[in-house]
CSV table of C-alpha atoms in Angstrom, one decimal:
chain,number,residue,atom,x,y,z
A,1,MET,CA,127.8,132.4,131.5
A,2,VAL,CA,125.2,131.2,130.1
A,3,GLY,CA,127.4,128.8,128.1
A,4,ARG,CA,129.3,127.8,131.2
A,5,LEU,CA,126.1,127.2,133.1
A,6,MET,CA,124.7,125.1,130.0
A,7,GLY,CA,127.6,123.2,129.7
A,8,LEU,CA,127.7,121.8,133.1
A,9,THR,CA,127.7,117.7,132.7
A,10,LEU,CA,124.8,116.1,132.3
A,11,LEU,CA,124.0,112.8,134.2
A,12,VAL,CA,123.9,110.1,131.3
A,13,PHE,CA,122.4,106.6,133.1
A,14,GLY,CA,122.3,103.3,131.5
A,15,CYS,CA,118.6,102.8,131.2
A,16,GLY,CA,117.2,99.2,132.0
A,17,GLY,CA,113.4,100.1,131.1
A,18,ARG,CA,111.0,102.8,129.7
A,19,PRO,CA,111.2,106.5,130.9
A,20,PRO,CA,108.6,107.2,133.4
A,21,ALA,CA,105.0,107.6,131.6
A,22,ALA,CA,103.6,110.9,133.4
A,23,ARG,CA,106.6,113.2,132.8
A,24,ALA,CA,109.4,112.0,130.5
A,25,ALA,CA,109.8,115.4,128.5
A,26,ASP,CA,112.8,117.1,129.5
A,27,PRO,CA,113.3,120.8,128.1
A,28,LEU,CA,116.8,120.7,128.9
A,29,ARG,CA,117.4,117.6,127.4
A,30,ILE,CA,118.4,115.6,130.4
A,31,ALA,CA,118.9,112.0,129.7
A,32,ALA,CA,116.0,109.8,130.7
A,33,ALA,CA,116.0,108.5,134.0
A,34,PRO,CA,116.3,105.0,134.6
A,35,VAL,CA,113.4,102.7,135.5
A,36,PRO,CA,114.2,99.4,136.8
A,37,ALA,CA,113.3,96.4,134.2
A,38,ASP,CA,111.1,94.8,136.7
A,39,ASN,CA,108.8,97.9,137.7
A,40,PRO,CA,107.8,99.8,134.1
A,41,THR,CA,106.1,103.1,135.2
A,42,THR,CA,102.5,103.0,134.4
A,43,ASP,CA,99.8,105.6,135.4
A,44,SER,CA,97.9,102.7,137.0
A,45,LYS,CA,101.2,102.3,139.5
A,46,VAL,CA,101.6,106.3,139.6
A,47,GLU,CA,97.9,106.8,140.9
A,48,LEU,CA,98.3,103.9,143.4
A,49,GLY,CA,101.7,105.4,144.7
A,50,ARG,CA,100.7,108.5,145.4
A,51,ARG,CA,98.0,107.4,147.4
A,52,LEU,CA,99.9,105.0,149.1
A,53,PHE,CA,102.2,108.0,149.7
A,54,TYR,CA,100.1,109.8,151.3
A,55,ASP,CA,98.2,107.1,153.8
A,56,ALA,CA,99.2,106.5,157.0
A,57,ASP,CA,98.1,103.0,157.3
A,58,LEU,CA,101.8,102.4,156.0
A,59,SER,CA,102.8,103.2,159.7
A,60,ILE,CA,102.2,100.7,162.9
A,61,ASN,CA,99.8,103.3,164.9
A,62,GLY,CA,98.7,105.1,161.6
A,63,THR,CA,100.2,108.4,162.4
A,64,MET,CA,102.8,108.7,159.7
A,65,SER,CA,102.6,108.4,155.9
A,66,CYS,CA,105.3,109.2,153.6
A,67,ALA,CA,103.7,112.7,153.4
A,68,THR,CA,104.6,113.1,157.1
A,69,CYS,CA,108.2,113.7,156.4
A,70,HIS,CA,108.3,114.4,153.0
A,71,GLY,CA,105.8,117.6,152.6
A,72,GLN,CA,105.2,119.0,149.0
A,73,ARG,CA,105.2,122.5,150.6
A,74,ARG,CA,109.1,121.8,151.2
A,75,ALA,CA,109.5,119.9,148.1
A,76,PHE,CA,109.1,116.7,149.7
A,77,ALA,CA,111.6,117.4,152.6
A,78,HIS,CA,110.7,118.5,156.1
A,79,GLY,CA,111.6,121.7,158.2
A,80,THR,CA,113.0,119.9,161.4
A,81,ARG,CA,117.1,118.7,161.8
A,82,THR,CA,115.2,115.7,162.3
A,83,HIS,CA,112.0,113.8,162.4
A,84,PRO,CA,110.8,111.3,165.4
A,85,GLY,CA,109.1,108.0,164.1
A,86,ALA,CA,105.6,106.9,164.6
A,87,LEU,CA,106.3,105.7,167.6
A,88,GLY,CA,108.1,108.5,169.0
A,89,HIS,CA,111.9,107.2,168.0
A,90,ALA,CA,114.2,109.9,167.5
A,91,GLY,CA,115.2,110.5,163.8
A,92,ARG,CA,118.6,109.9,163.0
A,93,ARG,CA,119.1,112.3,159.4
A,94,ASN,CA,117.7,115.2,158.2
A,95,VAL,CA,114.7,114.3,155.5
A,96,LEU,CA,115.8,114.8,151.9
A,97,SER,CA,114.0,116.1,148.9
A,98,LEU,CA,112.4,113.7,146.5
A,99,ALA,CA,112.6,116.2,143.7
A,100,ASN,CA,114.0,114.5,140.8
A,101,VAL,CA,115.0,111.7,143.1
A,102,ALA,CA,114.5,109.2,139.8
A,103,TRP,CA,117.9,110.6,138.7
A,104,SER,CA,120.0,109.5,142.1
A,105,ARG,CA,122.0,107.1,141.5
A,106,THR,CA,122.5,106.9,145.0
A,107,LEU,CA,120.0,107.1,147.8
A,108,THR,CA,119.9,108.2,151.2
A,109,TRP,CA,122.9,110.4,153.1
A,110,ALA,CA,125.1,107.5,153.4
A,111,ASP,CA,124.6,104.3,152.3
A,112,PRO,CA,125.6,103.3,148.4
A,113,ARG,CA,123.6,100.2,148.8
A,114,VAL,CA,120.6,101.6,148.2
A,115,THR,CA,120.1,102.6,144.6
A,116,THR,CA,116.8,102.2,143.9
A,117,LEU,CA,113.6,103.4,145.1
A,118,GLU,CA,112.2,100.5,145.5
A,119,ARG,CA,114.4,99.7,147.8
A,120,GLN,CA,114.8,102.9,149.7
A,121,ALA,CA,110.6,102.9,150.3
A,122,THR,CA,111.2,100.1,152.6
A,123,ILE,CA,113.6,101.7,154.8
A,124,PRO,CA,111.0,104.4,156.7
A,125,ILE,CA,108.5,101.9,156.2
A,126,THR,CA,110.3,98.7,158.3
A,127,GLY,CA,113.3,99.8,159.2
A,128,VAL,CA,114.7,99.7,163.1
A,129,GLU,CA,117.9,102.0,163.0
A,130,PRO,CA,115.7,104.3,163.5
A,131,ILE,CA,112.0,102.9,163.6
A,132,GLU,CA,110.5,105.3,161.5
A,133,MET,CA,107.0,104.1,160.4
A,134,GLY,CA,107.6,101.1,162.4
A,135,LEU,CA,105.9,98.2,160.2
A,136,GLY,CA,109.1,96.0,160.6
A,137,GLY,CA,108.1,92.7,161.5
A,138,ALA,CA,104.5,93.7,161.2
A,139,GLU,CA,104.4,94.0,157.4
A,140,HIS,CA,101.7,91.7,157.3
A,141,VAL,CA,99.3,94.7,158.6
A,142,ILE,CA,100.0,96.1,154.7
A,143,ALA,CA,98.0,93.4,153.4
A,144,GLU,CA,95.2,93.6,156.1
A,145,ARG,CA,94.8,97.1,156.2
A,146,LEU,CA,94.9,98.1,152.5
A,147,GLY,CA,93.0,94.4,151.5
A,148,ALA,CA,90.4,95.6,153.6
A,149,ASP,CA,89.4,98.4,151.1
A,150,ALA,CA,87.6,97.7,147.9
A,151,CYS,CA,89.5,100.6,146.3
A,152,TYR,CA,92.5,99.4,147.1
A,153,ARG,CA,91.9,95.9,145.8
A,154,GLN,CA,91.1,97.4,142.5
A,155,MET,CA,94.0,99.8,142.2
A,156,PHE,CA,96.5,97.2,142.9
A,157,ALA,CA,95.0,94.5,140.4
A,158,ALA,CA,95.1,97.8,137.8
A,159,ALA,CA,98.6,98.3,138.7
A,160,PHE,CA,99.8,94.8,139.1
A,161,PRO,CA,97.9,92.4,136.6
A,162,GLU,CA,101.2,90.4,136.2
A,163,GLU,CA,101.1,89.8,140.0
A,164,GLY,CA,97.5,89.2,140.4
A,165,GLY,CA,96.9,92.5,142.0
A,166,THR,CA,99.3,91.0,145.2
A,167,ILE,CA,98.7,93.7,148.2
A,168,ALA,CA,102.4,93.3,149.9
A,169,LEU,CA,105.0,95.5,151.0
A,170,ALA,CA,107.1,94.9,147.6
A,171,THR,CA,103.9,96.1,145.6
A,172,VAL,CA,103.4,98.8,147.8
A,173,ALA,CA,107.4,100.0,147.3
A,174,LYS,CA,106.7,99.4,143.7
A,175,ALA,CA,104.2,101.7,143.1
A,176,LEU,CA,105.6,104.4,145.7
A,177,ALA,CA,108.8,104.0,143.6
A,178,ALA,CA,106.6,104.7,140.2
A,179,PHE,CA,105.0,108.0,141.9
A,180,GLN,CA,108.2,109.4,143.0
A,181,ARG,CA,109.8,109.0,139.6
A,182,THR,CA,107.3,111.4,138.4
A,183,MET,CA,108.4,114.2,141.0
A,184,VAL,CA,110.4,115.8,138.1
A,185,SER,CA,110.9,119.9,138.5
A,186,VAL,CA,113.0,121.8,136.1
A,187,GLU,CA,111.0,124.9,135.9
A,188,SER,CA,113.3,126.9,138.3
A,189,PRO,CA,114.3,130.6,137.7
A,190,TRP,CA,117.7,128.7,136.7
A,191,ASP,CA,116.4,126.2,134.6
A,192,ARG,CA,114.5,129.2,132.5
A,193,TYR,CA,117.6,131.3,132.5
A,194,ARG,CA,119.9,128.3,131.0
A,195,ARG,CA,116.8,127.8,128.4
A,196,GLY,CA,117.5,131.7,127.4
A,197,ASP,CA,115.2,133.2,129.4
A,198,THR,CA,117.5,136.3,130.8
A,199,THR,CA,115.2,137.7,133.0
A,200,ALA,CA,114.4,135.1,134.7
A,201,MET,CA,117.6,135.4,137.3
A,202,THR,CA,118.0,138.4,139.2
A,203,ALA,CA,121.3,140.2,138.4
A,204,GLU,CA,122.4,139.2,142.0
A,205,ALA,CA,121.3,135.8,141.5
A,206,ARG,CA,123.6,135.5,137.7
A,207,ARG,CA,126.7,136.8,139.9
A,208,GLY,CA,125.7,133.8,142.5
A,209,ALA,CA,125.9,131.5,139.6
A,210,GLU,CA,129.3,132.7,138.3
A,211,LEU,CA,131.0,132.3,141.9
A,212,PHE,CA,128.9,128.9,142.4
A,213,ALA,CA,130.6,127.5,139.2
A,214,GLY,CA,133.7,129.1,139.8
A,215,THR,CA,135.3,131.0,142.2
A,216,ALA,CA,133.4,129.6,145.1
A,217,GLU,CA,134.5,126.2,144.1
A,218,CYS,CA,130.8,124.8,144.3
A,219,ALA,CA,130.5,122.9,141.7
A,220,GLY,CA,132.9,120.2,142.1
A,221,CYS,CA,130.5,118.1,143.7
A,222,HIS,CA,127.3,120.0,143.4
A,223,ALA,CA,127.8,119.0,140.0
A,224,GLY,CA,125.5,117.9,136.8
A,225,PRO,CA,121.5,119.6,136.5
A,226,PHE,CA,120.7,118.3,139.9
A,227,LEU,CA,123.8,119.7,141.2
A,228,SER,CA,125.0,116.6,143.0
A,229,ASP,CA,127.7,114.2,142.0
A,230,GLY,CA,126.1,111.7,143.8
A,231,SER,CA,129.3,110.7,146.0
A,232,PHE,CA,130.1,110.6,149.6
A,233,HIS,CA,132.4,113.7,151.1
A,234,ARG,CA,133.6,114.6,154.6
A,235,LEU,CA,133.2,118.6,154.8
A,236,GLU,CA,134.4,118.6,158.2
A,237,PRO,CA,137.2,117.0,160.1
A,238,ASP,CA,135.6,113.5,161.7
A,239,SER,CA,135.6,112.9,165.4
A,240,ALA,CA,135.2,110.0,167.1
A,241,ARG,CA,132.6,111.7,169.4
A,242,ARG,CA,130.3,112.1,166.5
A,243,PRO,CA,127.7,109.2,167.0
A,244,ASP,CA,126.9,109.2,163.4
A,245,ARG,CA,130.0,107.9,161.3
A,246,GLY,CA,128.4,108.1,157.6
A,247,LEU,CA,129.6,105.8,155.0
A,248,ALA,CA,132.0,104.4,157.3
A,249,GLU,CA,128.7,102.5,159.3
A,250,ILE,CA,128.4,100.6,156.0
A,251,THR,CA,132.0,99.9,154.5
A,252,GLY,CA,133.5,99.5,157.6
A,253,ASN,CA,136.2,101.6,156.4
A,254,ALA,CA,137.6,104.0,159.1
A,255,LEU,CA,138.7,106.3,156.5
A,256,ASP,CA,135.0,106.7,155.3
A,257,ALA,CA,133.7,108.1,158.7
A,258,GLY,CA,132.4,111.4,158.4
A,259,ARG,CA,131.5,111.3,154.8
A,260,PHE,CA,127.6,111.9,153.5
A,261,ARG,CA,126.5,111.9,150.0
A,262,THR,CA,126.5,115.2,148.1
A,263,PRO,CA,122.8,116.5,148.5
A,264,PRO,CA,121.4,117.5,145.4
A,265,LEU,CA,120.8,121.4,145.9
A,266,ARG,CA,117.6,122.1,144.0
A,267,HIS,CA,115.0,123.7,146.3
A,268,VAL,CA,117.6,123.9,148.6
A,269,ALA,CA,115.9,127.4,150.1
A,270,LEU,CA,113.0,125.6,151.1
A,271,THR,CA,114.7,122.1,152.3
A,272,GLY,CA,116.8,123.6,155.3
A,273,PRO,CA,118.0,123.0,158.2
A,274,TYR,CA,121.1,121.5,156.4
A,275,PHE,CA,123.7,118.6,156.5
A,276,HIS,CA,122.8,115.0,157.5
A,277,ASP,CA,122.2,115.9,160.9
A,278,GLY,CA,120.3,119.5,160.2
A,279,SER,CA,122.9,121.1,162.1
A,280,ALA,CA,122.9,124.0,159.7
A,281,PRO,CA,120.0,126.1,160.1
A,282,THR,CA,120.6,128.6,157.3
A,283,LEU,CA,122.3,128.5,153.9
A,284,VAL,CA,124.7,131.1,155.1
A,285,ASP,CA,126.0,128.2,157.9
A,286,ALA,CA,125.9,125.3,155.5
A,287,ILE,CA,128.0,127.6,152.9
A,288,GLY,CA,130.6,128.3,155.4
A,289,ARG,CA,131.1,124.8,156.8
A,290,HIS,CA,132.4,124.0,153.4
A,291,ARG,CA,135.5,125.7,154.0
A,292,ALA,CA,137.6,122.3,154.5
A,293,VAL,CA,136.7,121.2,150.8
A,294,ALA,CA,136.1,124.8,149.5
A,295,PRO,CA,138.4,126.8,151.0
A,296,ALA,CA,137.3,130.2,148.8
A,297,VAL,CA,134.2,130.2,151.3
A,298,ASP,CA,136.0,132.0,154.0
A,299,ARG,CA,137.0,134.6,151.3
A,300,LEU,CA,133.8,135.5,150.2
A,301,THR,CA,132.6,138.7,151.2
A,302,SER,CA,129.0,139.4,152.7
A,303,ALA,CA,128.2,140.6,149.1
A,304,GLU,CA,129.1,137.8,147.7
A,305,MET,CA,127.5,135.5,150.2
A,306,GLY,CA,124.3,137.4,149.2
A,307,GLU,CA,124.7,136.6,145.8
A,308,LEU,CA,125.5,133.0,146.6
A,309,VAL,CA,122.0,132.5,148.4
A,310,ALA,CA,120.3,134.4,145.9
A,311,PHE,CA,121.7,131.6,143.1
A,312,LEU,CA,120.7,129.0,145.6
A,313,THR,CA,117.0,130.5,146.1
A,314,ALA,CA,116.9,130.7,142.2
A,315,LEU,CA,116.6,127.1,142.2
A,316,THR,CA,113.1,126.9,143.6
A,317,ASP,CA,110.8,125.8,141.3
A,318,SER,CA,107.9,127.3,142.9
A,319,ALA,CA,105.3,125.2,140.3
A,320,PHE,CA,106.6,122.1,141.6
A,321,VAL,CA,105.8,122.9,145.2
A,322,THR,CA,102.5,123.7,144.3
A,323,ASP,CA,101.7,121.1,141.3
A,324,PRO,CA,98.2,119.7,142.2
A,325,ARG,CA,99.5,116.1,140.4
A,326,TYR,CA,101.7,115.9,143.6
A,327,GLN,CA,99.2,116.5,146.0
A,328,MET,CA,97.0,114.3,148.5
A,329,PRO,CA,94.2,112.6,145.8
A,330,ARG,CA,91.2,113.7,147.3
A,331,ARG,CA,89.1,111.1,145.1
A,332,PHE,CA,89.7,107.6,144.9
A,333,CYS,CA,88.0,104.9,142.4
A,334,GLY,CA,85.9,107.9,141.2
A,335,ARG,CA,84.5,108.7,144.9
A,336,ALA,CA,85.7,111.2,147.5
A,337,ARG,CA,87.7,110.1,150.3
B,1,MET,CA,120.3,88.5,158.6
B,2,ARG,CA,121.5,91.4,160.9
B,3,ALA,CA,118.2,93.2,160.2
B,4,ALA,CA,115.9,90.0,161.0
B,5,CYS,CA,117.6,89.5,164.5
B,6,TYR,CA,117.0,93.3,165.3
B,7,LEU,CA,113.9,93.2,164.3
B,8,VAL,CA,112.9,90.4,166.9
B,9,VAL,CA,114.7,92.2,170.2
B,10,VAL,CA,113.0,95.7,168.9
B,11,LEU,CA,109.4,95.0,168.3
B,12,GLY,CA,109.8,92.6,171.6
B,13,SER,CA,110.7,95.8,173.4
B,14,LEU,CA,107.8,97.9,171.9
B,15,LEU,CA,105.4,95.8,172.9
B,16,SER,CA,105.9,96.7,176.5
B,17,ARG,CA,106.7,100.5,176.2
B,18,PRO,CA,104.1,103.2,175.7
B,19,THR,CA,103.2,104.2,172.2
B,20,ALA,CA,103.3,107.7,172.5
B,21,ALA,CA,104.5,110.3,175.2
B,22,GLN,CA,101.3,111.5,176.1
B,23,THR,CA,102.3,112.2,179.9
B,24,ALA,CA,105.4,112.7,181.8
B,25,PRO,CA,107.6,109.8,183.3
B,26,PRO,CA,106.9,109.6,186.9
B,27,ASP,CA,110.8,110.4,187.6
B,28,CYS,CA,111.0,113.7,185.2
B,29,ARG,CA,112.3,116.1,186.9
B,30,PRO,CA,111.3,119.5,185.5
B,31,ALA,CA,113.8,122.0,184.3
B,32,GLU,CA,111.6,124.8,183.8
B,33,PRO,CA,108.7,126.3,185.2
B,34,MET,CA,105.3,125.8,183.3
B,35,PRO,CA,104.3,129.1,181.7
B,36,PRO,CA,101.2,130.5,183.2
B,37,GLU,CA,99.1,130.3,180.3
B,38,LEU,CA,99.5,126.3,180.2
B,39,GLY,CA,98.8,126.4,184.2
B,40,ALA,CA,95.6,124.5,183.5
B,41,TRP,CA,97.3,121.8,182.1
B,42,PRO,CA,97.3,119.0,184.8
B,43,ASP,CA,94.0,119.8,186.1
B,44,ARG,CA,92.2,118.2,183.1
B,45,ALA,CA,88.5,116.9,182.6
B,46,PRO,CA,87.0,114.5,180.1
B,47,LEU,CA,85.6,116.2,176.7
B,48,ALA,CA,84.3,113.9,174.1
B,49,ALA,CA,85.0,115.3,170.0
B,50,ALA,CA,82.8,115.5,167.6
B,51,ALA,CA,82.8,113.1,164.7
B,52,ASP,CA,81.1,115.3,162.1
B,53,ARG,CA,80.3,118.7,161.8
B,54,ALA,CA,76.7,118.4,163.3
B,55,MET,CA,77.8,117.3,166.1
B,56,LEU,CA,80.4,120.2,167.0
B,57,GLY,CA,77.9,122.0,169.1
B,58,GLY,CA,78.2,119.7,171.9
B,59,ALA,CA,82.1,119.8,171.6
B,60,VAL,CA,83.1,123.1,172.7
B,61,LEU,CA,86.4,123.4,174.2
B,62,PRO,CA,87.0,126.7,176.4
B,63,VAL,CA,90.1,128.5,176.0
B,64,GLY,CA,92.3,127.9,178.9
B,65,ARG,CA,90.5,124.6,180.1
B,66,ALA,CA,92.6,121.7,179.5
B,67,VAL,CA,90.7,118.4,178.8
B,68,ASP,CA,91.7,114.5,177.9
B,69,ALA,CA,89.8,114.5,174.5
B,70,SER,CA,87.9,111.9,173.8
B,71,LEU,CA,88.4,110.9,170.0
B,72,HIS,CA,86.9,108.7,167.6
B,73,ARG,CA,88.5,106.4,165.1
B,74,THR,CA,89.6,107.9,162.3
B,75,PRO,CA,87.4,106.1,159.5
B,76,ASP,CA,84.4,107.3,161.4
B,77,VAL,CA,85.3,111.1,161.4
B,78,ASN,CA,84.2,113.2,158.8
B,79,PHE,CA,86.1,116.4,159.0
B,80,VAL,CA,85.1,119.6,158.3
B,81,SER,CA,88.2,120.1,156.0
B,82,LEU,CA,90.0,117.0,155.1
B,83,PRO,CA,93.5,118.0,157.2
B,84,GLU,CA,96.7,117.8,155.8
B,85,GLN,CA,97.4,114.4,157.6
B,86,PRO,CA,94.5,112.3,158.3
B,87,GLY,CA,96.0,109.6,159.7
B,88,GLY,CA,94.9,105.8,158.7
B,89,SER,CA,92.3,103.8,159.7
B,90,VAL,CA,93.7,102.7,163.2
B,91,SER,CA,94.4,106.3,164.0
B,92,PHE,CA,92.1,108.8,165.8
B,93,GLY,CA,90.9,111.7,165.2
B,94,GLY,CA,88.1,114.6,166.1
B,95,MET,CA,86.8,118.0,166.4
B,96,PHE,CA,86.1,121.0,168.7
B,97,THR,CA,84.3,124.2,168.8
B,98,VAL,CA,86.8,127.0,169.6
B,99,GLU,CA,85.4,130.5,170.8
B,100,VAL,CA,87.8,133.0,170.4
B,101,VAL,CA,86.9,136.2,172.3
B,102,GLU,CA,89.6,138.4,171.7
B,103,ALA,CA,91.5,138.2,168.1
B,104,GLY,CA,95.2,137.4,168.9
B,105,SER,CA,97.7,134.1,168.9
B,106,TYR,CA,96.3,131.1,170.8
B,107,ARG,CA,98.7,128.2,171.6
B,108,VAL,CA,97.1,124.6,170.7
B,109,ALA,CA,99.2,122.2,173.2
B,110,ILE,CA,98.7,118.3,173.2
B,111,GLY,CA,100.0,115.5,174.7
B,112,SER,CA,101.0,113.6,171.3
B,113,ALA,CA,102.5,114.3,167.9
B,114,ALA,CA,99.0,114.5,166.1
B,115,TRP,CA,98.1,116.8,163.6
B,116,ILE,CA,96.5,120.0,164.5
B,117,ASP,CA,94.4,122.2,162.2
B,118,VAL,CA,92.4,125.2,163.3
B,119,LEU,CA,89.6,126.3,160.6
B,120,VAL,CA,88.5,129.7,160.0
B,121,ASP,CA,85.3,130.1,157.8
B,122,GLY,CA,86.2,126.3,156.8
B,123,ALA,CA,90.0,127.2,155.8
B,124,ALA,CA,92.7,126.0,157.8
B,125,VAL,CA,94.8,128.9,159.4
B,126,LEU,CA,98.8,128.7,158.9
B,127,SER,CA,100.6,128.3,162.3
B,128,THR,CA,102.8,130.9,163.1
B,129,ALA,CA,105.4,129.0,165.4
B,130,HIS,CA,105.6,125.2,166.6
B,131,GLY,CA,107.5,123.3,169.2
B,132,ARG,CA,107.4,121.4,172.3
B,133,GLY,CA,106.2,121.9,175.9
B,134,PRO,CA,108.6,122.2,178.8
B,135,GLY,CA,110.5,119.1,180.0
B,136,CYS,CA,108.2,117.0,181.9
B,137,SER,CA,105.2,118.5,181.4
B,138,GLY,CA,103.5,115.9,179.4
B,139,ILE,CA,103.1,118.2,176.4
B,140,ARG,CA,104.6,117.0,173.4
B,141,LYS,CA,103.6,119.4,170.9
B,142,MET,CA,102.6,123.2,170.9
B,143,VAL,CA,101.4,125.1,167.8
B,144,THR,CA,100.5,128.7,167.9
B,145,PHE,CA,97.6,130.3,165.4
B,146,PRO,CA,96.8,134.0,164.6
B,147,LEU,CA,93.0,133.6,165.2
B,148,PRO,CA,90.2,136.4,165.0
B,149,ALA,CA,87.3,136.5,167.4
B,150,GLY,CA,84.8,133.8,166.6
B,151,ARG,CA,83.9,130.4,167.0
B,152,HIS,CA,86.2,128.5,165.2
B,153,VAL,CA,86.8,124.6,164.6
B,154,LEU,CA,89.7,122.6,165.8
B,155,GLN,CA,90.6,119.5,164.3
B,156,LEU,CA,92.9,116.8,165.8
B,157,SER,CA,93.9,114.0,163.6
B,158,ALA,CA,96.4,110.9,162.6
B,159,ASN,CA,96.3,110.4,166.9
B,160,ALA,CA,97.8,107.2,168.1
B,161,GLU,CA,95.9,107.1,170.9
B,162,ARG,CA,92.0,107.3,171.6
B,163,THR,CA,92.4,110.0,174.3
B,164,LEU,CA,94.9,113.0,174.2
B,165,PRO,CA,95.3,115.5,176.6
B,166,LEU,CA,94.5,119.1,175.3
B,167,LEU,CA,94.7,122.7,175.8
B,168,VAL,CA,94.2,125.5,173.8
B,169,ALA,CA,96.0,128.7,175.4
B,170,ARG,CA,95.9,132.8,175.0
B,171,VAL,CA,99.4,133.6,174.3
B,172,PRO,CA,100.4,136.6,176.6
C-alpha cells in the first residue's frame, strides 16, 4: 500500500522562475511550484504580502481582509457555505483553502482563465460578481491608504525596487501571491506515512487510503500529492434551476454546465462545508454525492465510510494551521502594530 | 471590458444604498417572534465605547440592556488584545466592560458583521455558537460565549460604521 500511495503521479510544471524563497524544500520530492518570471519570490515581498493578507484596508470600508475568509485555523478556508462581502452582498461560492495553492494549475472553482495567484488576488479585491472586498472602481484608495503609512512605503520600496516601490493594485497582488506561494503543507500524517513512518496513520485511516486509491474510485480525480487533477467535472446532473452554471459561465458551452474544478483535499476535515456552494455539510454527505462519477460510493459499508473519513482526516497538517509564519504579523518595520 | 461596464453600474448603485444592514428594512415582516432574552433590542440608549484600557471603567455595558454603541476610528483604538480581525484604517472599533454576575452562556448580538471578542483575564474566549438574529430584527450577527462570573472586556472591531446596535444577553 505504501508503494501504491507513493506511486501517485506527481504534478510537474514547467517553471518560469525561481522557486519560492521561504519554503522550497520538499521531503516528498514534489516538483518545485511555478513562479512567474515577472514576480520572483523574495523575502521582502513575502513579508509585505503577509501584512497585506491581514490588512482590511484592502476592502472598501475597512471590514474585510483576505484573512476574513481565509482563516489559518481552517487551512485558510472558511467554515460557512459562502461568505458575504464587505458591503453585505451574499457570497456566491465556497471559500477554497490556500494550502499548497502555489501548485494549482487553475484557481477558483470554475474559471480556467485564472492560472496565476497574481490574477486571482485581484478578483476578491475588485470583483463585482459578487462584490467581495468592494474596491472595484476604487482601486485608487489602495495607494491613498497604504501610502499614508511610512512603514508600508518602506516595505513596498524593499519589495519592488525595480518598480520604484509603487503602491498599486498590481504590486499588492504580486506581494499577496508571493506570500501565498509560501503556504506549503506537507506534514500531515499521510505525508509522514508515505515517508515511511508506519505509525503516522491509524489502521482505520490506512484502510481508508486503500479504499480512496482503489475501490472507492476517488483517486481518478483527486490525484497527485495535492489530491486534485485540476480539471473540471460534473458530479451531479445539471439542472437549469441551478443558478450557478459553473464552467459554462466562462466557456459558453452548455456541455460545461455544472462542471467545477476538483478541489484539493489536503486539510479537507477543516474546510467544510463542501462543494462549490457549500451545500454538503459533512464529509459523509460530500462523499455520498459523488455517486454519479464514482458509483462505488453507494456500495460502501458504514465501516468503510468511516475508514474513508479517517483517511481524509489524516490529510490535516496540524503544524500548518498553527505555523506562526502564516499568522497575522504583530510587528512591522521593527515596531509593534 | 464587460467587467469595466459593470463597475460603473454597480458602484453607482452602491453609493445610494446603506453600506451595512444595521436596521431592519421598514417593510420587513417578522417570520418568527423575538426570543425573550433579546426583547430589549429595540429600546436602545447611546453608550460610548472605550478606546483604550483606561477608558473601560466608563464604558460599562449591562447584560440585558441594548445600546447604540458609539465606536472610535480603528487607528485610535488600543485594544487590550489584538483582535483576529482588527479592521482597516477606515473602520471603527471599541471596547466595553461587561459584568457577568452568574457564570453561563452569553450571547452578543450586533447589528452588523463586526468582529466580536470577549476577553477573560486578557485572553479571547472561544465562541460556542454563531449565527444571525431573527428575521427583520435588525440583528445581523450573534455569537455565544461561555463566561465565568466577573468583569470581562468586550471588543468590537472591523465595523463599517461609527455606531453599532449592541446587546449582551444571558442565554436561557
